[in-house]
Amino acid sequence: MRLSDVASAHVRELIVSGQLHSGEFIRPETLADELGISATPAREGLLQLQTEGFLSVEPRRGFMVTALTSDDIRDIYDAQALLGGELAARAAAAITPETVDELERIQEALENAAAAKDFDEEERLNHQFHALIYQLSGSRKIRWLIKTTLAYAPRKFFAAVEGWPEASAQDHHAIIEHLRANDPEQARAAMARHIRNAGTLLAEHLSQGETSTGKDQSAH
């Protein structure tokens, strides 16, 4: 991986995980010192994030984190829904009863983590749930594509989204049901609906946060 790619991946992760917020500034020299690289690849990495819409350039101040709009978030999750739906459909044709049982065990642990408000464990188990389904699809290219879109999706916010644990659990149980029935089309629809639901709820949550920020200059 090129050093500029290391720099862009590092800052992108800080943004989508909520560690860097809209309006904050990043200077190439500071990033270079943090990563132990020269300023040139650090600047190239930041310019890449500018082309992706994560940053804007402010003269004499550096690169500023730009806000993702509700439409941006919905677009990202719509793309994920198409890819995830296809992966789930392919998995439905190949899944075994033993793997369905494993998905149910993961889902039970996920719901326990949500009830305990262990958000890091909840996120880990949610990733494991989806990764197991996607792995069963047998499609390396589509899995690579959805992994690419995940790099652009805001994370660490779902813990604050009202009703998300219950909505996600309901969606996951529907996905498991259709996988157990080896029904590709219903599995496709259930997975796509689940991912779009996530995008809609996240867009609404962040939109409310932006409204609050406009009033009291706080929020993420």
PDB file of C-alpha atoms in Angstrom:
ATOM      1  CA  MET A   1       0.000   0.000   0.000  1.00  0.00           C
ATOM      2  CA  ARG A   2       1.323   3.457  -0.899  1.00  0.00           C
ATOM      3  CA  LEU A   3       1.991   5.880   1.947  1.00  0.00           C
ATOM      4  CA  SER A   4      -0.647   8.235   0.547  1.00  0.00           C
ATOM      5  CA  ASP A   5      -3.171   5.387   0.752  1.00  0.00           C
ATOM      6  CA  VAL A   6      -2.142   4.742   4.359  1.00  0.00           C
ATOM      7  CA  ALA A   7      -2.751   8.409   5.130  1.00  0.00           C
ATOM      8  CA  SER A   8      -6.142   8.547   3.409  1.00  0.00           C
ATOM      9  CA  ALA A   9      -7.285   5.276   5.017  1.00  0.00           C
ATOM     10  CA  HIS A  10      -6.262   6.525   8.466  1.00  0.00           C
ATOM     11  CA  VAL A  11      -8.123   9.831   8.203  1.00  0.00           C
ATOM     12  CA  ARG A  12     -11.136   8.222   6.507  1.00  0.00           C
ATOM     13  CA  GLU A  13     -11.444   5.827   9.438  1.00  0.00           C
ATOM     14  CA  LEU A  14     -11.254   8.720  11.916  1.00  0.00           C
ATOM     15  CA  ILE A  15     -14.086  10.459  10.076  1.00  0.00           C
ATOM     16  CA  VAL A  16     -16.475   7.533   9.581  1.00  0.00           C
ATOM     17  CA  SER A  17     -15.929   6.334  13.165  1.00  0.00           C
ATOM     18  CA  GLY A  18     -16.857   9.753  14.532  1.00  0.00           C
ATOM     19  CA  GLN A  19     -13.438  10.616  15.962  1.00  0.00           C
ATOM     20  CA  LEU A  20     -13.103  13.579  13.602  1.00  0.00           C
ATOM     21  CA  HIS A  21     -16.118  15.808  13.227  1.00  0.00           C
ATOM     22  CA  SER A  22     -17.459  18.165  10.603  1.00  0.00           C
ATOM     23  CA  GLY A  23     -15.633  21.503  10.737  1.00  0.00           C
ATOM     24  CA  GLU A  24     -12.418  20.164  12.271  1.00  0.00           C
ATOM     25  CA  PHE A  25      -9.148  20.904  10.488  1.00  0.00           C
ATOM     26  CA  ILE A  26      -6.291  18.597   9.520  1.00  0.00           C
ATOM     27  CA  ARG A  27      -2.891  19.787   8.337  1.00  0.00           C
ATOM     28  CA  PRO A  28      -0.603  17.549   6.245  1.00  0.00           C
ATOM     29  CA  GLU A  29       2.339  18.249   8.559  1.00  0.00           C
ATOM     30  CA  THR A  30       0.391  17.136  11.631  1.00  0.00           C
ATOM     31  CA  LEU A  31      -0.816  13.986   9.888  1.00  0.00           C
ATOM     32  CA  ALA A  32       2.707  13.238   8.666  1.00  0.00           C
ATOM     33  CA  ASP A  33       4.096  13.493  12.210  1.00  0.00           C
ATOM     34  CA  GLU A  34       1.317  11.286  13.552  1.00  0.00           C
ATOM     35  CA  LEU A  35       1.962   8.539  10.997  1.00  0.00           C
ATOM     36  CA  GLY A  36       5.738   8.908  10.805  1.00  0.00           C
ATOM     37  CA  ILE A  37       5.750   9.719   7.098  1.00  0.00           C
ATOM     38  CA  SER A  38       6.772  12.755   5.050  1.00  0.00           C
ATOM     39  CA  ALA A  39       4.405  15.615   4.327  1.00  0.00           C
ATOM     40  CA  THR A  40       4.112  14.824   0.605  1.00  0.00           C
ATOM     41  CA  PRO A  41       2.244  11.488   0.863  1.00  0.00           C
ATOM     42  CA  ALA A  42       0.249  12.900   3.774  1.00  0.00           C
ATOM     43  CA  ARG A  43      -0.927  15.763   1.566  1.00  0.00           C
ATOM     44  CA  GLU A  44      -1.641  13.379  -1.328  1.00  0.00           C
ATOM     45  CA  GLY A  45      -3.775  11.260   0.988  1.00  0.00           C
ATOM     46  CA  LEU A  46      -5.743  14.303   2.114  1.00  0.00           C
ATOM     47  CA  LEU A  47      -6.252  15.398  -1.493  1.00  0.00           C
ATOM     48  CA  GLN A  48      -7.673  11.945  -2.221  1.00  0.00           C
ATOM     49  CA  LEU A  49     -10.177  12.435   0.598  1.00  0.00           C
ATOM     50  CA  GLN A  50     -11.067  15.801  -0.916  1.00  0.00           C
ATOM     51  CA  THR A  51     -11.999  14.078  -4.185  1.00  0.00           C
ATOM     52  CA  GLU A  52     -14.094  11.584  -2.182  1.00  0.00           C
ATOM     53  CA  GLY A  53     -15.986  14.434  -0.522  1.00  0.00           C
ATOM     54  CA  PHE A  54     -14.701  13.875   3.017  1.00  0.00           C
ATOM     55  CA  LEU A  55     -12.581  17.039   3.109  1.00  0.00           C
ATOM     56  CA  SER A  56     -12.507  20.526   1.658  1.00  0.00           C
ATOM     57  CA  VAL A  57      -9.467  22.801   1.332  1.00  0.00           C
ATOM     58  CA  GLU A  58      -9.496  26.061   3.271  1.00  0.00           C
ATOM     59  CA  PRO A  59      -6.727  28.529   2.286  1.00  0.00           C
ATOM     60  CA  ARG A  60      -4.092  29.022   5.013  1.00  0.00           C
ATOM     61  CA  ARG A  61      -6.014  26.730   7.369  1.00  0.00           C
ATOM     62  CA  GLY A  62      -5.634  23.287   5.846  1.00  0.00           C
ATOM     63  CA  PHE A  63      -8.125  20.557   5.106  1.00  0.00           C
ATOM     64  CA  MET A  64     -11.528  20.720   6.783  1.00  0.00           C
ATOM     65  CA  VAL A  65     -13.808  17.757   7.456  1.00  0.00           C
ATOM     66  CA  THR A  66     -17.042  18.199   5.510  1.00  0.00           C
ATOM     67  CA  ALA A  67     -20.434  17.032   6.689  1.00  0.00           C
ATOM     68  CA  LEU A  68     -22.016  13.980   5.099  1.00  0.00           C
ATOM     69  CA  THR A  69     -25.515  14.881   3.988  1.00  0.00           C
ATOM     70  CA  SER A  70     -28.550  12.681   4.506  1.00  0.00           C
ATOM     71  CA  ASP A  71     -28.539  12.000   0.767  1.00  0.00           C
ATOM     72  CA  ASP A  72     -24.873  10.941   0.944  1.00  0.00           C
ATOM     73  CA  ILE A  73     -25.675   8.414   3.657  1.00  0.00           C
ATOM     74  CA  ARG A  74     -28.711   7.049   1.842  1.00  0.00           C
ATOM     75  CA  ASP A  75     -26.673   6.694  -1.359  1.00  0.00           C
ATOM     76  CA  ILE A  76     -23.968   4.724   0.462  1.00  0.00           C
ATOM     77  CA  TYR A  77     -26.485   2.408   2.093  1.00  0.00           C
ATOM     78  CA  ASP A  78     -28.489   1.984  -1.110  1.00  0.00           C
ATOM     79  CA  ALA A  79     -25.319   0.733  -2.796  1.00  0.00           C
ATOM     80  CA  GLN A  80     -24.648  -1.594   0.121  1.00  0.00           C
ATOM     81  CA  ALA A  81     -28.233  -2.864  -0.037  1.00  0.00           C
ATOM     82  CA  LEU A  82     -27.865  -3.916  -3.666  1.00  0.00           C
ATOM     83  CA  LEU A  83     -24.595  -5.717  -2.988  1.00  0.00           C
ATOM     84  CA  GLY A  84     -25.641  -7.218   0.335  1.00  0.00           C
ATOM     85  CA  GLY A  85     -28.912  -8.426  -1.130  1.00  0.00           C
ATOM     86  CA  GLU A  86     -27.104 -10.252  -3.917  1.00  0.00           C
ATOM     87  CA  LEU A  87     -24.689 -11.847  -1.456  1.00  0.00           C
ATOM     88  CA  ALA A  88     -27.555 -13.003   0.767  1.00  0.00           C
ATOM     89  CA  ALA A  89     -29.382 -14.483  -2.233  1.00  0.00           C
ATOM     90  CA  ARG A  90     -26.323 -16.499  -3.187  1.00  0.00           C
ATOM     91  CA  ALA A  91     -25.791 -17.578   0.412  1.00  0.00           C
ATOM     92  CA  ALA A  92     -29.376 -18.853   0.619  1.00  0.00           C
ATOM     93  CA  ALA A  93     -28.643 -21.364  -2.107  1.00  0.00           C
ATOM     94  CA  ALA A  94     -25.574 -22.714  -0.323  1.00  0.00           C
ATOM     95  CA  ILE A  95     -26.282 -22.430   3.403  1.00  0.00           C
ATOM     96  CA  THR A  96     -26.454 -25.505   5.646  1.00  0.00           C
ATOM     97  CA  PRO A  97     -28.576 -26.046   8.779  1.00  0.00           C
ATOM     98  CA  GLU A  98     -25.378 -25.920  10.841  1.00  0.00           C
ATOM     99  CA  THR A  99     -24.536 -22.462   9.528  1.00  0.00           C
ATOM    100  CA  VAL A 100     -28.070 -21.254  10.202  1.00  0.00           C
ATOM    101  CA  ASP A 101     -27.633 -22.441  13.789  1.00  0.00           C
ATOM    102  CA  GLU A 102     -24.362 -20.495  13.981  1.00  0.00           C
ATOM    103  CA  LEU A 103     -26.120 -17.343  12.755  1.00  0.00           C
ATOM    104  CA  GLU A 104     -28.739 -17.795  15.462  1.00  0.00           C
ATOM    105  CA  ARG A 105     -26.020 -18.118  18.113  1.00  0.00           C
ATOM    106  CA  ILE A 106     -24.355 -14.948  16.861  1.00  0.00           C
ATOM    107  CA  GLN A 107     -27.682 -13.127  16.854  1.00  0.00           C
ATOM    108  CA  GLU A 108     -28.459 -14.215  20.422  1.00  0.00           C
ATOM    109  CA  ALA A 109     -25.055 -12.962  21.577  1.00  0.00           C
ATOM    110  CA  LEU A 110     -25.599  -9.723  19.638  1.00  0.00           C
ATOM    111  CA  GLU A 111     -28.917  -9.090  21.375  1.00  0.00           C
ATOM    112  CA  ASN A 112     -27.330  -9.818  24.756  1.00  0.00           C
ATOM    113  CA  ALA A 113     -24.578  -7.304  23.999  1.00  0.00           C
ATOM    114  CA  ALA A 114     -27.177  -4.717  22.982  1.00  0.00           C
ATOM    115  CA  ALA A 115     -29.122  -5.278  26.209  1.00  0.00           C
ATOM    116  CA  ALA A 116     -25.899  -4.856  28.200  1.00  0.00           C
ATOM    117  CA  LYS A 117     -25.069  -1.701  26.196  1.00  0.00           C
ATOM    118  CA  ASP A 118     -21.729  -3.221  25.203  1.00  0.00           C
ATOM    119  CA  PHE A 119     -21.566  -1.289  21.961  1.00  0.00           C
ATOM    120  CA  ASP A 120     -18.129  -2.466  20.845  1.00  0.00           C
ATOM    121  CA  GLU A 121     -19.168  -6.104  21.237  1.00  0.00           C
ATOM    122  CA  GLU A 122     -22.468  -5.372  19.511  1.00  0.00           C
ATOM    123  CA  GLU A 123     -20.634  -3.891  16.523  1.00  0.00           C
ATOM    124  CA  ARG A 124     -18.202  -6.831  16.412  1.00  0.00           C
ATOM    125  CA  LEU A 125     -21.009  -9.400  16.438  1.00  0.00           C
ATOM    126  CA  ASN A 126     -23.011  -7.500  13.834  1.00  0.00           C
ATOM    127  CA  HIS A 127     -19.968  -7.550  11.557  1.00  0.00           C
ATOM    128  CA  GLN A 128     -19.558 -11.279  12.236  1.00  0.00           C
ATOM    129  CA  PHE A 129     -23.222 -11.930  11.364  1.00  0.00           C
ATOM    130  CA  HIS A 130     -22.972 -10.198   8.001  1.00  0.00           C
ATOM    131  CA  ALA A 131     -19.485 -11.533   7.216  1.00  0.00           C
ATOM    132  CA  LEU A 132     -20.618 -15.133   7.693  1.00  0.00           C
ATOM    133  CA  ILE A 133     -23.499 -14.666   5.257  1.00  0.00           C
ATOM    134  CA  TYR A 134     -21.358 -12.856   2.713  1.00  0.00           C
ATOM    135  CA  GLN A 135     -18.640 -15.516   2.928  1.00  0.00           C
ATOM    136  CA  LEU A 136     -21.185 -18.189   1.990  1.00  0.00           C
ATOM    137  CA  SER A 137     -22.000 -16.365  -1.248  1.00  0.00           C
ATOM    138  CA  GLY A 138     -18.797 -17.574  -2.867  1.00  0.00           C
ATOM    139  CA  SER A 139     -18.334 -14.219  -4.626  1.00  0.00           C
ATOM    140  CA  ARG A 140     -14.981 -12.631  -3.852  1.00  0.00           C
ATOM    141  CA  LYS A 141     -15.589  -9.654  -6.131  1.00  0.00           C
ATOM    142  CA  ILE A 142     -18.950  -8.649  -4.682  1.00  0.00           C
ATOM    143  CA  ARG A 143     -17.576  -9.109  -1.167  1.00  0.00           C
ATOM    144  CA  TRP A 144     -14.693  -6.816  -2.103  1.00  0.00           C
ATOM    145  CA  LEU A 145     -17.127  -4.245  -3.459  1.00  0.00           C
ATOM    146  CA  ILE A 146     -19.280  -4.200  -0.326  1.00  0.00           C
ATOM    147  CA  LYS A 147     -16.170  -3.986   1.847  1.00  0.00           C
ATOM    148  CA  THR A 148     -15.172  -0.932  -0.178  1.00  0.00           C
ATOM    149  CA  THR A 149     -18.520   0.776   0.449  1.00  0.00           C
ATOM    150  CA  LEU A 150     -18.232   0.010   4.170  1.00  0.00           C
ATOM    151  CA  ALA A 151     -15.121   2.196   4.302  1.00  0.00           C
ATOM    152  CA  TYR A 152     -17.339   5.175   3.444  1.00  0.00           C
ATOM    153  CA  ALA A 153     -20.193   4.408   5.859  1.00  0.00           C
ATOM    154  CA  PRO A 154     -20.409   6.259   9.191  1.00  0.00           C
ATOM    155  CA  ARG A 155     -20.071   3.959  12.187  1.00  0.00           C
ATOM    156  CA  LYS A 156     -20.216   4.183  15.978  1.00  0.00           C
ATOM    157  CA  PHE A 157     -23.458   6.156  15.726  1.00  0.00           C
ATOM    158  CA  PHE A 158     -25.990   3.339  15.804  1.00  0.00           C
ATOM    159  CA  ALA A 159     -25.709   3.011  19.589  1.00  0.00           C
ATOM    160  CA  ALA A 160     -27.363   6.419  19.831  1.00  0.00           C
ATOM    161  CA  VAL A 161     -30.114   5.714  17.277  1.00  0.00           C
ATOM    162  CA  GLU A 162     -33.395   5.227  19.085  1.00  0.00           C
ATOM    163  CA  GLY A 163     -35.002   1.860  18.370  1.00  0.00           C
ATOM    164  CA  TRP A 164     -32.093   0.542  16.327  1.00  0.00           C
ATOM    165  CA  PRO A 165     -31.299  -2.609  18.388  1.00  0.00           C
ATOM    166  CA  GLU A 166     -34.913  -3.773  18.157  1.00  0.00           C
ATOM    167  CA  ALA A 167     -35.242  -2.936  14.459  1.00  0.00           C
ATOM    168  CA  SER A 168     -31.944  -4.632  13.639  1.00  0.00           C
ATOM    169  CA  ALA A 169     -32.865  -7.770  15.590  1.00  0.00           C
ATOM    170  CA  GLN A 170     -36.189  -8.018  13.783  1.00  0.00           C
ATOM    171  CA  ASP A 171     -34.444  -7.654  10.420  1.00  0.00           C
ATOM    172  CA  HIS A 172     -31.796 -10.241  11.299  1.00  0.00           C
ATOM    173  CA  HIS A 173     -34.403 -12.795  12.342  1.00  0.00           C
ATOM    174  CA  ALA A 174     -36.184 -12.305   9.012  1.00  0.00           C
ATOM    175  CA  ILE A 175     -32.915 -12.824   7.135  1.00  0.00           C
ATOM    176  CA  ILE A 176     -32.212 -16.018   9.095  1.00  0.00           C
ATOM    177  CA  GLU A 177     -35.720 -17.305   8.383  1.00  0.00           C
ATOM    178  CA  HIS A 178     -35.315 -16.904   4.623  1.00  0.00           C
ATOM    179  CA  LEU A 179     -31.810 -18.378   4.648  1.00  0.00           C
ATOM    180  CA  ARG A 180     -33.116 -21.404   6.547  1.00  0.00           C
ATOM    181  CA  ALA A 181     -35.794 -21.822   3.874  1.00  0.00           C
ATOM    182  CA  ASN A 182     -33.109 -21.629   1.142  1.00  0.00           C
ATOM    183  CA  ASP A 183     -35.144 -18.858  -0.493  1.00  0.00           C
ATOM    184  CA  PRO A 184     -32.754 -16.633  -2.465  1.00  0.00           C
ATOM    185  CA  GLU A 185     -35.235 -13.949  -3.486  1.00  0.00           C
ATOM    186  CA  GLN A 186     -36.713 -13.499  -0.020  1.00  0.00           C
ATOM    187  CA  ALA A 187     -33.211 -13.491   1.491  1.00  0.00           C
ATOM    188  CA  ARG A 188     -32.186 -10.826  -1.041  1.00  0.00           C
ATOM    189  CA  ALA A 189     -35.204  -8.682  -0.190  1.00  0.00           C
ATOM    190  CA  ALA A 190     -34.757  -9.073   3.570  1.00  0.00           C
ATOM    191  CA  MET A 191     -31.064  -8.153   3.498  1.00  0.00           C
ATOM    192  CA  ALA A 192     -31.603  -5.180   1.185  1.00  0.00           C
ATOM    193  CA  ARG A 193     -34.474  -3.937   3.350  1.00  0.00           C
ATOM    194  CA  HIS A 194     -32.337  -4.301   6.492  1.00  0.00           C
ATOM    195  CA  ILE A 195     -29.446  -2.288   5.056  1.00  0.00           C
ATOM    196  CA  ARG A 196     -31.730   0.426   3.680  1.00  0.00           C
ATOM    197  CA  ASN A 197     -33.480   0.634   7.064  1.00  0.00           C
ATOM    198  CA  ALA A 198     -30.084   1.189   8.671  1.00  0.00           C
ATOM    199  CA  GLY A 199     -29.262   3.973   6.227  1.00  0.00           C
ATOM    200  CA  THR A 200     -32.612   5.681   6.736  1.00  0.00           C
ATOM    201  CA  LEU A 201     -32.381   5.593  10.533  1.00  0.00           C
ATOM    202  CA  LEU A 202     -28.774   6.792  10.502  1.00  0.00           C
ATOM    203  CA  ALA A 203     -29.533   9.626   8.076  1.00  0.00           C
ATOM    204  CA  GLU A 204     -32.441  10.768  10.243  1.00  0.00           C
ATOM    205  CA  HIS A 205     -30.339  10.550  13.413  1.00  0.00           C
ATOM    206  CA  LEU A 206     -27.432  12.534  11.990  1.00  0.00           C
ATOM    207  CA  SER A 207     -29.823  15.060  10.468  1.00  0.00           C
ATOM    208  CA  GLN A 208     -31.303  15.664  13.913  1.00  0.00           C
ATOM    209  CA  GLY A 209     -27.791  16.075  15.266  1.00  0.00           C
ATOM    210  CA  GLU A 210     -26.992  18.671  12.616  1.00  0.00           C
ATOM    211  CA  THR A 211     -30.151  20.568  13.538  1.00  0.00           C
ATOM    212  CA  SER A 212     -29.122  20.498  17.172  1.00  0.00           C
ATOM    213  CA  THR A 213     -25.623  21.634  16.255  1.00  0.00           C
ATOM    214  CA  GLY A 214     -27.038  24.605  14.452  1.00  0.00           C
ATOM    215  CA  LYS A 215     -28.835  25.609  17.627  1.00  0.00           C
ATOM    216  CA  ASP A 216     -26.220  24.997  20.287  1.00  0.00           C
ATOM    217  CA  GLN A 217     -22.997  24.268  18.326  1.00  0.00           C
ATOM    218  CA  SER A 218     -22.664  20.775  19.765  1.00  0.00           C
ATOM    219  CA  ALA A 219     -23.317  17.266  18.452  1.00  0.00           C
ATOM    220  CA  HIS A 220     -21.949  14.646  16.146  1.00  0.00           C
TER     221      HIS A 220
END
